[in-house]
Short mmCIF file of C-alpha atoms and ligand atoms in Angstrom, two decimals:
data_model
loop_
_atom_site.label_atom_id
_atom_site.label_comp_id
_atom_site.label_asym_id
_atom_site.label_seq_id
_atom_site.Cartn_x
_atom_site.Cartn_y
_atom_site.Cartn_z
CA MET A 41 -113.43 -20.09 -40.30
CA GLU A 42 -113.45 -23.25 -42.41
CA LYS A 43 -112.79 -22.17 -46.02
CA ASP A 44 -114.37 -23.71 -49.10
CA ARG A 45 -111.91 -25.52 -51.33
CA VAL A 46 -111.27 -24.18 -54.83
CA TYR A 47 -109.86 -26.83 -57.16
CA ILE A 48 -107.03 -25.66 -59.39
CA PHE A 49 -107.22 -27.10 -62.89
CA ASP A 50 -104.00 -26.28 -64.70
CA THR A 51 -104.14 -26.18 -68.48
CA THR A 52 -100.60 -24.91 -69.19
CA LEU A 53 -99.89 -28.16 -71.04
CA ARG A 54 -103.04 -27.92 -73.19
CA ASP A 55 -104.47 -24.41 -73.69
CA GLY A 56 -101.05 -22.90 -72.87
CA GLU A 57 -99.12 -25.24 -75.08
CA GLN A 58 -101.45 -24.57 -78.03
CA VAL A 59 -99.71 -21.20 -78.52
CA PRO A 60 -97.41 -21.14 -81.56
CA GLY A 61 -93.83 -21.37 -80.34
CA CYS A 62 -94.70 -22.68 -76.88
CA GLN A 63 -94.65 -26.35 -77.87
CA LEU A 64 -92.82 -28.63 -75.50
CA ASN A 65 -91.44 -32.10 -76.11
CA THR A 66 -92.58 -35.01 -73.94
CA VAL A 67 -89.57 -34.79 -71.59
CA GLU A 68 -90.25 -31.10 -70.99
CA LYS A 69 -93.97 -31.75 -70.44
CA ILE A 70 -93.16 -34.37 -67.81
CA GLN A 71 -90.86 -31.88 -66.10
CA VAL A 72 -93.66 -29.29 -66.02
CA ALA A 73 -96.27 -31.85 -64.88
CA GLN A 74 -94.10 -33.02 -61.98
CA ALA A 75 -93.47 -29.44 -60.94
CA LEU A 76 -97.23 -28.77 -61.10
CA GLU A 77 -97.78 -31.78 -58.85
CA SER A 78 -95.37 -30.44 -56.27
CA LEU A 79 -96.97 -26.98 -56.61
CA GLY A 80 -100.20 -28.62 -55.45
CA VAL A 81 -102.54 -28.37 -58.44
CA ASP A 82 -105.58 -30.66 -58.35
CA VAL A 83 -106.01 -31.36 -62.05
CA ILE A 84 -103.47 -31.30 -64.88
CA GLU A 85 -104.94 -30.99 -68.36
CA SER A 86 -102.18 -32.81 -70.18
CA GLY A 87 -103.20 -32.57 -73.82
CA PHE A 88 -105.66 -33.17 -76.63
CA PRO A 89 -104.78 -36.77 -77.58
CA ILE A 90 -106.60 -36.98 -80.92
CA SER A 91 -104.83 -33.84 -82.18
CA SER A 92 -101.43 -35.52 -82.78
CA PRO A 93 -99.43 -38.66 -81.93
CA GLY A 94 -97.11 -36.40 -79.89
CA ASP A 95 -100.00 -35.18 -77.73
CA PHE A 96 -101.31 -38.72 -77.34
CA ASN A 97 -97.91 -39.95 -76.20
CA SER A 98 -97.40 -37.04 -73.80
CA VAL A 99 -100.71 -37.77 -72.05
CA ILE A 100 -99.57 -41.39 -71.58
CA GLU A 101 -96.16 -40.39 -70.20
CA ILE A 102 -97.56 -37.69 -67.91
CA SER A 103 -100.11 -40.20 -66.60
CA LYS A 104 -97.25 -42.50 -65.64
CA ALA A 105 -95.06 -39.77 -64.16
CA VAL A 106 -97.58 -38.09 -61.85
CA THR A 107 -99.35 -39.57 -58.82
CA TRP A 108 -101.70 -37.21 -56.98
CA PRO A 109 -103.33 -34.82 -59.42
CA THR A 110 -106.12 -35.95 -61.70
CA ILE A 111 -104.89 -36.20 -65.28
CA CYS A 112 -107.33 -34.75 -67.76
CA ALA A 113 -107.43 -35.08 -71.55
CA LEU A 114 -109.44 -32.92 -73.96
CA SER A 115 -111.77 -34.19 -76.66
CA ARG A 116 -114.50 -32.85 -78.91
CA ALA A 117 -117.98 -34.31 -78.46
CA VAL A 118 -117.04 -37.02 -80.93
CA GLU A 119 -116.76 -40.74 -80.10
CA LYS A 120 -113.39 -41.30 -81.75
CA ASP A 121 -111.90 -38.35 -79.80
CA ILE A 122 -113.33 -39.67 -76.55
CA ASP A 123 -111.98 -43.19 -77.22
CA CYS A 124 -108.59 -41.73 -77.97
CA ALA A 125 -108.60 -39.65 -74.75
CA ALA A 126 -109.60 -42.69 -72.66
CA GLU A 127 -106.87 -44.76 -74.28
CA ALA A 128 -104.22 -42.10 -73.58
CA LEU A 129 -105.34 -41.86 -69.95
CA ARG A 130 -105.13 -45.59 -69.25
CA PHE A 131 -102.10 -45.33 -66.93
CA ALA A 132 -103.41 -42.37 -64.89
CA LYS A 133 -104.12 -43.04 -61.22
CA HIS A 134 -106.97 -40.50 -61.36
CA ARG A 135 -108.35 -39.67 -64.79
CA ARG A 136 -110.83 -37.29 -66.34
CA ILE A 137 -112.15 -36.79 -69.87
CA HIS A 138 -112.92 -33.17 -70.80
CA THR A 139 -115.42 -33.20 -73.63
CA GLY A 140 -117.72 -30.54 -74.99
CA ILE A 141 -119.22 -28.50 -77.78
CA GLY A 142 -119.95 -24.87 -78.69
CA THR A 143 -123.20 -23.57 -77.24
CA SER A 144 -123.39 -19.93 -78.36
CA ASP A 145 -125.72 -19.14 -81.27
CA SER A 146 -122.78 -18.23 -83.48
CA HIS A 147 -121.04 -21.57 -82.78
CA ILE A 148 -124.29 -23.48 -83.32
CA ARG A 149 -125.09 -21.71 -86.58
CA TYR A 150 -121.69 -21.15 -88.20
CA LYS A 151 -119.48 -23.86 -86.71
CA PHE A 152 -121.95 -26.73 -86.57
CA ASN A 153 -124.72 -25.61 -88.95
CA SER A 154 -127.03 -27.06 -86.32
CA THR A 155 -129.83 -26.20 -83.91
CA ARG A 156 -129.97 -25.67 -80.16
CA GLU A 157 -131.86 -28.95 -79.63
CA GLU A 158 -129.42 -30.96 -81.72
CA ILE A 159 -126.46 -29.52 -79.77
CA ILE A 160 -128.02 -30.66 -76.48
CA GLU A 161 -128.47 -34.15 -77.96
CA ARG A 162 -124.85 -34.29 -79.11
CA ALA A 163 -123.60 -33.03 -75.74
CA VAL A 164 -125.64 -35.61 -73.82
CA LYS A 165 -124.53 -38.42 -76.11
CA ALA A 166 -120.85 -37.50 -75.71
CA VAL A 167 -121.07 -37.27 -71.91
CA LYS A 168 -122.85 -40.64 -71.64
CA TYR A 169 -120.28 -42.21 -73.94
CA ALA A 170 -117.37 -40.80 -71.89
CA ARG A 171 -118.98 -41.85 -68.59
CA ASN A 172 -118.90 -45.45 -69.80
CA LEU A 173 -115.14 -45.17 -70.06
CA VAL A 174 -114.12 -43.09 -67.00
CA ASP A 175 -115.68 -41.99 -63.71
CA GLU A 176 -114.93 -38.30 -64.04
CA VAL A 177 -116.30 -36.43 -67.03
CA GLU A 178 -115.99 -32.68 -67.39
CA PHE A 179 -118.22 -30.98 -69.96
CA TYR A 180 -117.24 -27.66 -71.58
CA ALA A 181 -119.83 -25.41 -73.16
CA GLU A 182 -117.52 -23.62 -75.57
CA ASP A 183 -118.22 -19.87 -75.87
CA ALA A 184 -120.45 -20.07 -72.80
CA GLY A 185 -119.49 -16.45 -72.18
CA ARG A 186 -121.66 -15.44 -75.16
CA THR A 187 -124.31 -18.13 -74.69
CA ASP A 188 -127.67 -16.97 -73.45
CA ASN A 189 -128.10 -18.01 -69.81
CA GLU A 190 -131.48 -19.69 -70.18
CA TYR A 191 -130.26 -22.02 -72.94
CA LEU A 192 -126.93 -22.59 -71.13
CA ALA A 193 -128.86 -23.71 -68.03
CA ARG A 194 -130.76 -26.27 -70.14
CA VAL A 195 -127.49 -27.62 -71.57
CA VAL A 196 -125.90 -27.83 -68.12
CA GLU A 197 -128.90 -29.61 -66.58
CA ALA A 198 -128.96 -32.15 -69.43
CA VAL A 199 -125.24 -33.00 -69.27
CA ILE A 200 -125.29 -33.35 -65.47
CA LYS A 201 -128.19 -35.76 -65.89
CA ALA A 202 -126.09 -37.63 -68.47
CA GLY A 203 -123.28 -38.04 -65.91
CA ALA A 204 -120.99 -34.99 -66.14
CA THR A 205 -119.24 -34.39 -62.81
CA VAL A 206 -117.69 -31.01 -63.60
CA ILE A 207 -119.15 -28.28 -65.83
CA ASN A 208 -116.80 -25.84 -67.47
CA ILE A 209 -118.19 -22.41 -68.42
CA PRO A 210 -115.54 -20.97 -70.76
CA ASP A 211 -115.41 -17.33 -71.69
CA THR A 212 -113.68 -18.53 -74.84
CA THR A 213 -113.32 -15.12 -76.47
CA GLY A 214 -112.54 -13.19 -73.27
CA TYR A 215 -115.50 -10.90 -73.90
CA CYS A 216 -117.47 -11.01 -70.62
CA LEU A 217 -117.39 -8.30 -67.99
CA PRO A 218 -116.73 -9.56 -64.46
CA GLU A 219 -120.26 -8.68 -63.32
CA GLU A 220 -121.75 -10.47 -66.29
CA TYR A 221 -119.61 -13.59 -65.84
CA GLY A 222 -120.30 -13.72 -62.09
CA ALA A 223 -124.02 -13.34 -62.79
CA LYS A 224 -123.85 -16.22 -65.30
CA ILE A 225 -122.39 -18.57 -62.68
CA LYS A 226 -124.96 -17.37 -60.12
CA TYR A 227 -127.77 -17.92 -62.63
CA LEU A 228 -126.62 -21.51 -63.20
CA CYS A 229 -126.38 -22.16 -59.44
CA GLU A 230 -129.93 -20.87 -59.02
CA HIS A 231 -131.65 -22.28 -62.12
CA VAL A 232 -130.13 -25.70 -62.76
CA ASP A 233 -132.08 -28.22 -60.66
CA ASN A 234 -129.31 -30.79 -60.28
CA ILE A 235 -126.41 -28.30 -59.93
CA ASP A 236 -125.42 -29.83 -56.55
CA LYS A 237 -124.39 -33.00 -58.44
CA ALA A 238 -121.53 -31.25 -60.26
CA ILE A 239 -118.78 -28.70 -59.72
CA LEU A 240 -118.90 -25.52 -61.78
CA SER A 241 -115.62 -24.45 -63.32
CA THR A 242 -114.37 -21.13 -64.69
CA HIS A 243 -112.22 -20.93 -67.83
CA CYS A 244 -111.49 -17.34 -68.74
CA HIS A 245 -109.44 -15.86 -71.54
CA ASN A 246 -107.69 -12.53 -71.27
CA ASP A 247 -108.54 -10.80 -74.57
CA LEU A 248 -109.80 -7.69 -72.79
CA GLY A 249 -107.51 -8.09 -69.75
CA MET A 250 -110.33 -9.40 -67.55
CA ALA A 251 -109.47 -13.09 -67.16
CA THR A 252 -108.48 -12.89 -63.49
CA ALA A 253 -111.35 -10.55 -62.57
CA ASN A 254 -113.82 -12.84 -64.35
CA THR A 255 -112.42 -15.94 -62.65
CA MET A 256 -112.73 -14.27 -59.25
CA ALA A 257 -116.30 -13.21 -60.08
CA GLY A 258 -117.08 -16.83 -60.99
CA LEU A 259 -115.57 -18.18 -57.77
CA LEU A 260 -117.35 -15.61 -55.62
CA ASN A 261 -120.63 -16.62 -57.22
CA GLY A 262 -120.38 -20.36 -56.74
CA ALA A 263 -117.77 -21.91 -59.07
CA ARG A 264 -115.40 -24.19 -57.16
CA GLN A 265 -112.88 -25.05 -59.85
CA CYS A 266 -110.86 -22.60 -61.94
CA GLU A 267 -108.92 -23.33 -65.09
CA VAL A 268 -105.64 -21.49 -65.21
CA THR A 269 -102.14 -21.52 -66.65
CA ILE A 270 -98.72 -20.61 -65.30
CA ASN A 271 -97.85 -17.00 -66.23
CA GLY A 272 -101.27 -16.79 -67.92
CA VAL A 273 -99.90 -18.39 -71.11
CA GLY A 274 -102.53 -19.41 -73.60
CA GLU A 275 -104.21 -18.69 -76.93
CA ARG A 276 -104.09 -15.04 -78.05
CA ALA A 277 -103.88 -12.84 -74.90
CA GLY A 278 -103.76 -15.95 -72.72
CA ASN A 279 -105.72 -17.59 -69.91
CA THR A 280 -106.19 -16.68 -66.26
CA ALA A 281 -102.83 -16.84 -64.47
CA LEU A 282 -102.63 -19.51 -61.75
CA GLU A 283 -100.32 -17.39 -59.61
CA GLU A 284 -102.78 -14.48 -59.58
CA ILE A 285 -105.73 -16.56 -58.34
CA ALA A 286 -103.58 -18.41 -55.79
CA MET A 287 -102.20 -15.16 -54.37
CA ILE A 288 -105.55 -13.34 -54.39
CA LEU A 289 -107.08 -16.16 -52.35
CA SER A 290 -104.13 -16.47 -49.99
CA SER A 291 -103.77 -12.74 -49.34
CA HIS A 292 -107.47 -11.87 -49.02
CA LYS A 293 -108.11 -13.51 -45.67
CA ASP A 294 -111.68 -12.22 -45.77
CA ILE A 295 -112.58 -14.44 -48.74
CA SER A 296 -113.64 -17.86 -47.48
CA LEU A 297 -112.05 -19.77 -50.34
CA ALA A 298 -108.74 -21.64 -50.33
CA THR A 299 -106.58 -23.60 -52.74
CA ASN A 300 -104.04 -26.36 -52.17
CA ILE A 301 -101.26 -24.38 -53.87
CA ASN A 302 -97.91 -24.24 -52.11
CA THR A 303 -97.34 -20.59 -52.98
CA GLN A 304 -93.61 -20.76 -52.24
CA LYS A 305 -93.19 -22.81 -55.39
CA ILE A 306 -94.85 -20.21 -57.64
CA TYR A 307 -91.77 -18.22 -58.64
CA PRO A 308 -89.57 -21.16 -59.68
CA MET A 309 -92.54 -22.70 -61.50
CA SER A 310 -93.11 -19.47 -63.39
CA ARG A 311 -89.45 -19.29 -64.45
CA MET A 312 -89.40 -22.94 -65.49
CA VAL A 313 -92.43 -22.52 -67.75
CA SER A 314 -91.10 -19.27 -69.21
CA ASN A 315 -87.76 -20.87 -70.04
CA LEU A 316 -89.13 -24.10 -71.43
CA MET A 317 -91.81 -22.37 -73.50
CA ASN A 318 -89.53 -19.58 -74.74
CA MET A 319 -92.14 -17.15 -73.48
CA PRO A 320 -90.70 -14.19 -71.55
CA VAL A 321 -92.64 -12.95 -68.51
CA GLN A 322 -93.49 -9.27 -68.95
CA PRO A 323 -91.48 -7.27 -66.36
CA ASN A 324 -94.60 -5.72 -64.80
CA LYS A 325 -96.60 -8.99 -64.73
CA ALA A 326 -98.52 -9.31 -61.44
CA ILE A 327 -96.88 -11.64 -58.88
CA VAL A 328 -94.06 -13.05 -61.04
CA GLY A 329 -92.81 -10.11 -63.16
CA ARG A 330 -89.25 -8.93 -62.57
CA ASN A 331 -90.57 -5.59 -61.28
CA ALA A 332 -93.44 -6.98 -59.20
CA PHE A 333 -91.54 -6.29 -55.98
CA ALA A 334 -89.19 -3.56 -57.17
CA HIS A 335 -89.92 -0.24 -55.50
CA SER A 336 -88.29 2.44 -57.57
CA SER A 337 -89.92 5.71 -56.60
CA GLY A 338 -88.37 7.59 -53.71
CA ILE A 339 -91.64 7.81 -51.76
CA HIS A 340 -92.22 4.06 -52.07
CA GLN A 341 -88.64 3.17 -51.14
CA ASP A 342 -88.83 5.38 -48.08
CA GLY A 343 -92.09 3.74 -46.99
CA VAL A 344 -90.85 0.21 -47.59
CA LEU A 345 -87.70 0.86 -45.60
CA LYS A 346 -89.78 2.10 -42.65
CA ASN A 347 -92.21 -0.80 -42.87
CA VAL A 348 -92.61 -3.13 -45.86
CA GLN A 349 -96.37 -3.29 -45.33
CA THR A 350 -96.69 0.32 -46.48
CA TYR A 351 -96.38 -0.68 -50.12
CA GLU A 352 -95.95 -4.45 -50.21
CA ILE A 353 -99.08 -6.58 -49.92
CA ILE A 354 -97.23 -9.84 -50.49
CA ASP A 355 -93.98 -10.96 -48.91
CA PRO A 356 -91.78 -12.00 -51.89
CA LYS A 357 -90.78 -15.08 -49.88
CA ASP A 358 -94.41 -16.26 -50.00
CA ILE A 359 -94.04 -16.87 -53.73
CA GLY A 360 -90.57 -18.39 -53.36
CA LEU A 361 -88.66 -15.28 -54.33
CA ASP A 362 -85.93 -15.23 -51.75
CA THR A 363 -83.76 -12.22 -52.36
CA ASN A 364 -81.27 -13.63 -49.85
CA SER A 365 -81.16 -17.09 -51.41
CA ILE A 366 -77.77 -18.79 -51.60
CA VAL A 367 -75.85 -17.86 -54.70
CA LEU A 368 -73.64 -20.46 -56.31
CA THR A 369 -70.09 -19.72 -57.42
CA ALA A 370 -67.37 -21.53 -59.38
CA ARG A 371 -66.39 -23.21 -56.11
CA SER A 372 -69.83 -24.75 -55.56
CA GLY A 373 -70.00 -28.49 -56.02
CA ARG A 374 -72.35 -30.70 -58.00
CA ALA A 375 -74.35 -31.46 -54.84
CA ALA A 376 -75.01 -27.76 -54.19
CA LEU A 377 -76.23 -27.31 -57.75
CA LYS A 378 -78.46 -30.39 -57.50
CA TYR A 379 -79.85 -29.21 -54.14
CA ARG A 380 -80.58 -25.71 -55.44
CA LEU A 381 -82.28 -27.06 -58.57
CA GLU A 382 -84.38 -29.46 -56.53
CA SER A 383 -85.53 -26.68 -54.25
CA LEU A 384 -86.58 -24.84 -57.43
CA GLY A 385 -88.58 -27.85 -58.57
CA VAL A 386 -86.14 -29.24 -61.17
CA ALA A 387 -85.00 -32.83 -60.59
CA VAL A 388 -81.72 -33.72 -62.33
CA GLN A 389 -79.39 -36.62 -61.82
CA GLY A 390 -76.72 -38.79 -63.39
CA GLU A 391 -75.43 -37.80 -66.80
CA GLN A 392 -77.89 -34.91 -67.08
CA LEU A 393 -76.55 -33.42 -63.84
CA ASP A 394 -72.95 -33.89 -65.04
CA LYS A 395 -73.64 -32.00 -68.27
CA LEU A 396 -75.52 -29.27 -66.47
CA TYR A 397 -72.70 -28.93 -63.93
CA GLN A 398 -70.17 -28.42 -66.74
CA GLU A 399 -72.39 -25.67 -68.21
CA PHE A 400 -72.76 -24.18 -64.75
CA LEU A 401 -68.96 -24.06 -64.29
CA LYS A 402 -68.55 -22.32 -67.64
CA LEU A 403 -71.08 -19.71 -66.58
CA ALA A 404 -69.61 -19.35 -63.08
CA ASP A 405 -66.22 -18.65 -64.67
CA LYS A 406 -67.71 -15.66 -66.46
CA LYS A 407 -70.06 -14.50 -63.73
CA LYS A 408 -69.03 -14.21 -60.08
CA GLU A 409 -72.36 -15.27 -58.61
CA VAL A 410 -74.85 -17.58 -60.27
CA GLY A 411 -78.41 -17.01 -59.05
CA ASP A 412 -81.65 -18.98 -59.28
CA ASP A 413 -82.70 -17.41 -62.57
CA ASP A 414 -79.35 -18.31 -64.15
CA ILE A 415 -79.52 -21.96 -63.18
CA LEU A 416 -83.18 -22.32 -64.12
CA LEU A 417 -82.29 -20.88 -67.47
CA LEU A 418 -79.37 -23.30 -67.82
CA ALA A 419 -81.66 -26.19 -66.91
CA GLY A 420 -84.27 -25.05 -69.42
CA VAL A 421 -81.80 -24.62 -72.28
CA HIS A 422 -80.13 -27.87 -71.33
CA THR A 423 -83.29 -29.94 -71.70
CA ALA A 424 -83.78 -28.60 -75.23
CA GLN A 425 -83.50 -31.12 -78.04
CA GLU A 426 -80.12 -32.17 -79.43
CA ARG A 427 -79.08 -29.77 -82.19
CA HIS A 428 -77.83 -30.85 -85.59
CA ILE A 429 -76.61 -27.31 -86.33
CA LYS A 430 -74.00 -26.08 -83.87
CA VAL A 431 -71.85 -22.96 -83.68
CA ASP A 432 -68.17 -23.99 -83.71
CA TRP A 433 -66.87 -20.46 -83.32
CA LEU A 434 -68.00 -16.89 -83.66
CA GLN A 435 -66.20 -13.57 -83.87
CA ALA A 436 -68.01 -10.27 -84.09
CA THR A 437 -66.93 -6.68 -83.71
CA SER A 438 -68.93 -3.75 -82.56
CA CYS A 439 -67.51 -0.51 -83.92
CA ILE A 440 -67.89 3.23 -84.01
CA GLY A 441 -66.85 4.82 -87.29
CA MET A 442 -66.48 1.45 -89.08
CA LYS A 443 -68.90 -1.18 -90.31
CA PRO A 444 -69.42 -4.06 -87.82
CA VAL A 445 -68.23 -7.43 -89.17
CA ALA A 446 -68.68 -11.00 -88.02
CA SER A 447 -67.38 -14.37 -89.05
CA VAL A 448 -68.84 -17.65 -88.00
CA GLY A 449 -68.08 -21.38 -88.20
CA LEU A 450 -71.00 -23.81 -88.21
CA ASP A 451 -71.09 -27.57 -87.81
CA ILE A 452 -74.09 -28.95 -89.69
CA ALA A 453 -74.52 -32.64 -88.99
CA GLY A 454 -70.74 -33.07 -88.86
CA GLU A 455 -69.89 -30.95 -91.93
CA LYS A 456 -67.96 -27.70 -91.41
CA PHE A 457 -68.91 -24.32 -92.93
CA GLU A 458 -67.47 -20.81 -92.56
CA ALA A 459 -68.65 -17.35 -93.66
CA ALA A 460 -68.12 -13.66 -92.92
CA ALA A 461 -70.41 -10.66 -93.40
CA THR A 462 -71.05 -7.07 -92.38
CA GLY A 463 -74.22 -5.72 -90.81
CA ASN A 464 -75.68 -2.72 -89.00
CA GLY A 465 -74.43 -4.18 -85.69
CA PRO A 466 -72.55 -7.30 -84.55
CA VAL A 467 -75.74 -9.40 -84.23
CA ASP A 468 -76.95 -8.40 -87.68
CA ALA A 469 -73.48 -9.12 -89.13
CA ALA A 470 -73.34 -12.59 -87.51
CA ILE A 471 -76.86 -13.44 -88.74
CA ASN A 472 -75.90 -12.25 -92.24
CA ALA A 473 -72.88 -14.56 -92.12
CA ILE A 474 -75.11 -17.51 -91.13
CA ARG A 475 -77.52 -16.61 -93.96
CA GLN A 476 -74.67 -17.10 -96.42
CA ILE A 477 -74.30 -20.69 -95.20
CA ILE A 478 -78.00 -21.52 -94.79
CA LYS A 479 -79.37 -20.61 -98.18
CA ARG A 480 -83.03 -20.47 -97.19
CA HIS A 481 -85.34 -17.49 -97.01
CA ILE A 482 -85.70 -16.99 -93.25
CA ASN A 483 -87.32 -13.85 -91.80
CA LEU A 484 -86.50 -12.76 -88.28
CA THR A 485 -89.93 -11.74 -86.94
CA GLU A 486 -89.27 -11.24 -83.23
CA TYR A 487 -86.15 -10.58 -81.15
CA THR A 488 -86.19 -9.90 -77.40
CA ILE A 489 -83.15 -9.52 -75.14
CA GLN A 490 -83.61 -9.64 -71.38
CA GLY A 491 -81.04 -9.37 -68.59
CA VAL A 492 -81.59 -12.16 -66.05
CA THR A 493 -80.54 -10.41 -62.86
CA LYS A 494 -78.35 -7.31 -62.84
CA GLY A 495 -74.83 -6.05 -63.39
CA SER A 496 -72.69 -5.71 -66.50
CA ASP A 497 -71.56 -9.35 -66.07
CA ASP A 498 -75.19 -10.54 -66.12
CA THR A 499 -76.46 -13.46 -68.17
CA CYS A 500 -78.75 -12.33 -70.92
CA LYS A 501 -81.57 -14.32 -72.37
CA VAL A 502 -82.66 -13.95 -75.99
CA HIS A 503 -86.03 -15.05 -77.35
CA MET A 504 -86.27 -15.16 -81.11
CA GLN A 505 -88.97 -15.97 -83.63
CA VAL A 506 -88.29 -16.66 -87.31
CA GLU A 507 -90.59 -17.38 -90.21
CA CYS A 508 -89.72 -19.90 -92.91
CA ASP A 509 -92.09 -21.21 -95.60
CA GLY A 510 -95.06 -19.71 -93.76
CA ARG A 511 -94.25 -21.43 -90.45
CA LEU A 512 -93.03 -19.80 -87.26
CA HIS A 513 -90.16 -21.25 -85.23
CA TYR A 514 -88.94 -20.07 -81.84
CA GLY A 515 -85.52 -20.16 -80.26
CA LEU A 516 -83.90 -19.37 -76.95
CA GLY A 517 -80.29 -18.45 -76.23
CA MET A 518 -78.39 -17.43 -73.16
CA SER A 519 -74.91 -16.18 -72.47
CA THR A 520 -73.08 -13.42 -70.69
CA ASP A 521 -72.33 -12.11 -74.20
CA ILE A 522 -75.31 -10.62 -76.03
CA VAL A 523 -74.01 -11.52 -79.51
CA THR A 524 -73.42 -15.14 -78.48
CA ALA A 525 -76.86 -15.34 -76.84
CA SER A 526 -78.48 -13.90 -79.97
CA ILE A 527 -76.72 -16.31 -82.31
CA ASP A 528 -77.51 -19.19 -79.97
CA ALA A 529 -81.20 -18.27 -80.19
CA TYR A 530 -81.02 -17.91 -83.99
CA VAL A 531 -79.36 -21.30 -84.34
CA ASP A 532 -81.95 -22.79 -81.95
CA CYS A 533 -84.63 -21.55 -84.41
CA LEU A 534 -82.74 -23.01 -87.38
CA ASN A 535 -82.60 -26.40 -85.68
CA LYS A 536 -86.39 -26.45 -85.62
CA ILE A 537 -86.81 -25.85 -89.36
CA ASN A 538 -87.13 -28.97 -91.51
CA ASN A 539 -84.27 -29.78 -93.86
CA VAL A 540 -81.97 -26.94 -92.89
O1 LIG B 627 -111.48 -21.59 -74.34
C1 LIG B 627 -112.16 -22.63 -74.48
O2 LIG B 627 -113.36 -22.59 -74.74
C2 LIG B 627 -111.47 -23.90 -74.33
C3 LIG B 627 -112.31 -25.13 -74.33
C4 LIG B 627 -111.84 -26.11 -75.35
C5 LIG B 627 -112.34 -25.71 -72.95
O3 LIG B 627 -110.27 -23.94 -74.18
ZN1 LIG B 628 -109.49 -21.96 -73.56
#
C-alpha cells in the first residue's frame, strides 16, 4: 500500500526555543539544525527574525548550514516583519515565510481591537506581500482551535487565493479535544473550495495533555503537515513531540501515512536537545524517557523475557537506543570518541575534538565505562559559552552529627576569591560560600539532579534555575560528584547574569 506523505515541520528552534531558559546560541542552533536535517525533517522553523538580532543572525547561519530541509522564518502579518524574515532567509536553498494573525473572536476583539472582515483583509495583504518575496508562504490562523469553523474556512479560502501554500491551524491554547480538532480539519477539507491548492498543517499545544492526540486527529482527517518539537519542548506545557508522531506512524502499519524520519536517530536527537536546552526529559516520557523501555514489574519482566512482544510495542533499537552499544573507556582513542559522537549526530573536529577528548579522559578516569548519554552530555556542556566565572577549587563535607561546611575558590575574570560557609548540606554550604563572594541577591528557584545511567560511579546531571533582578537564568552541570555537578550548574547560572 502506497502511504501518503506527512511533512514534518520542526519548530524546536522557534516555539521550543521561546521557553525561558531554553535559549540556544547560534552555534548550538546550527548543531541542532544539522541534526534535524540528518533526522529527516522536511521543514525547520529556525526563528522569528524581527524579534531580536540574535534570532535574525541564527536564521541566516542555519540557512547556510543546512541543505535539504526548507528553512522557515516566523513573522506577524506586518510588512516590516515579513521583509525581515525574507532578508534572514536569503541564503536558504529552500525557504518559507510563516506569517499570520489571530482569528478567534477573543484575539480579534482584545488583541487587535478589530473586526472579522478587517482581519481577513490584513491576512490577505500579508500573504500577498510575502508571496512577492518567496515562493512558499505558510499562513497561521492563531488560536484557530477556538475560532469558529465557518469563519475559519472563509479566512483559509481567502489566504489560499492570495497565494498561501501551507495553512497552519494552531490549537494555540491546547484547548481542543481530539474529536473537535479532527472535525475542524475535516470541515476545512470539505468547505474550503480551493483547499487542494494548499497543505493543511497541525500545530498543537499540550496544555491539557492532548497535543499528540490532536495532531493525530488532524492527520487522520486530512492534514498532511504537522508542527512538532523534539521532546515536546515549547511554550507552557509544550508542543506535540516529534518522536511521538514519528513512532505512532511507523508502528501503526494500518495507518496509511508515513514520514521521512530516520527513527534510529530519535534517541540521540532527544538527548542532544535536552542537554543543549537544559531541559530534562521526564523519566516516563513516551518514546524517549529513561523508563520508556524499563520493565520493572515481575509480571512484565517475565513476559518480556519469554517474548519481548508481550509488553514492548517498539524495539528500542528502532529509536537508536542500543542497549548493547559500544562503551568507551579510558583506553579509547580520539577516533573512537569522534566516531561514537558522529553516530549520535554530533560532528566535532580539530581543537573542539581535542578539548572534548581531554574532558572525556577525565571522566573515563572516574568512571569505568562511558556511555552514549555521558558523551552527549559532555558534548552539550562543552559547546556552552566560555565562562568568565570559574571554580578553581572546591571542598565540601557531608556530615552526620556536625554541620556541613564548604570552602570554595573562584576565578572571576582572572581575579581570585575564596570563601567558606556552613549549610544544611554540602551543596547548600558551597552555594552559601559562593554567595559571600558574589554579593548579589540570587534566588535558587529550581534544582534537579538526575543520574545519567546507573551505578554509584554514575555521572550526574544537575539542572538549575536562579532568579536575579526579576530575570530567570538556567545552568547545567555534570560530574561524577553531586556537589561538583551542583556547583558547576550554579556557576553556569551566574555566568549568564549581567555584571556578576
Ligand atoms: O501556537 C501558535 O499559535 C503559534 C503560532 C505563532 C504559529 O506558535
Ligand atoms: Zn505554538
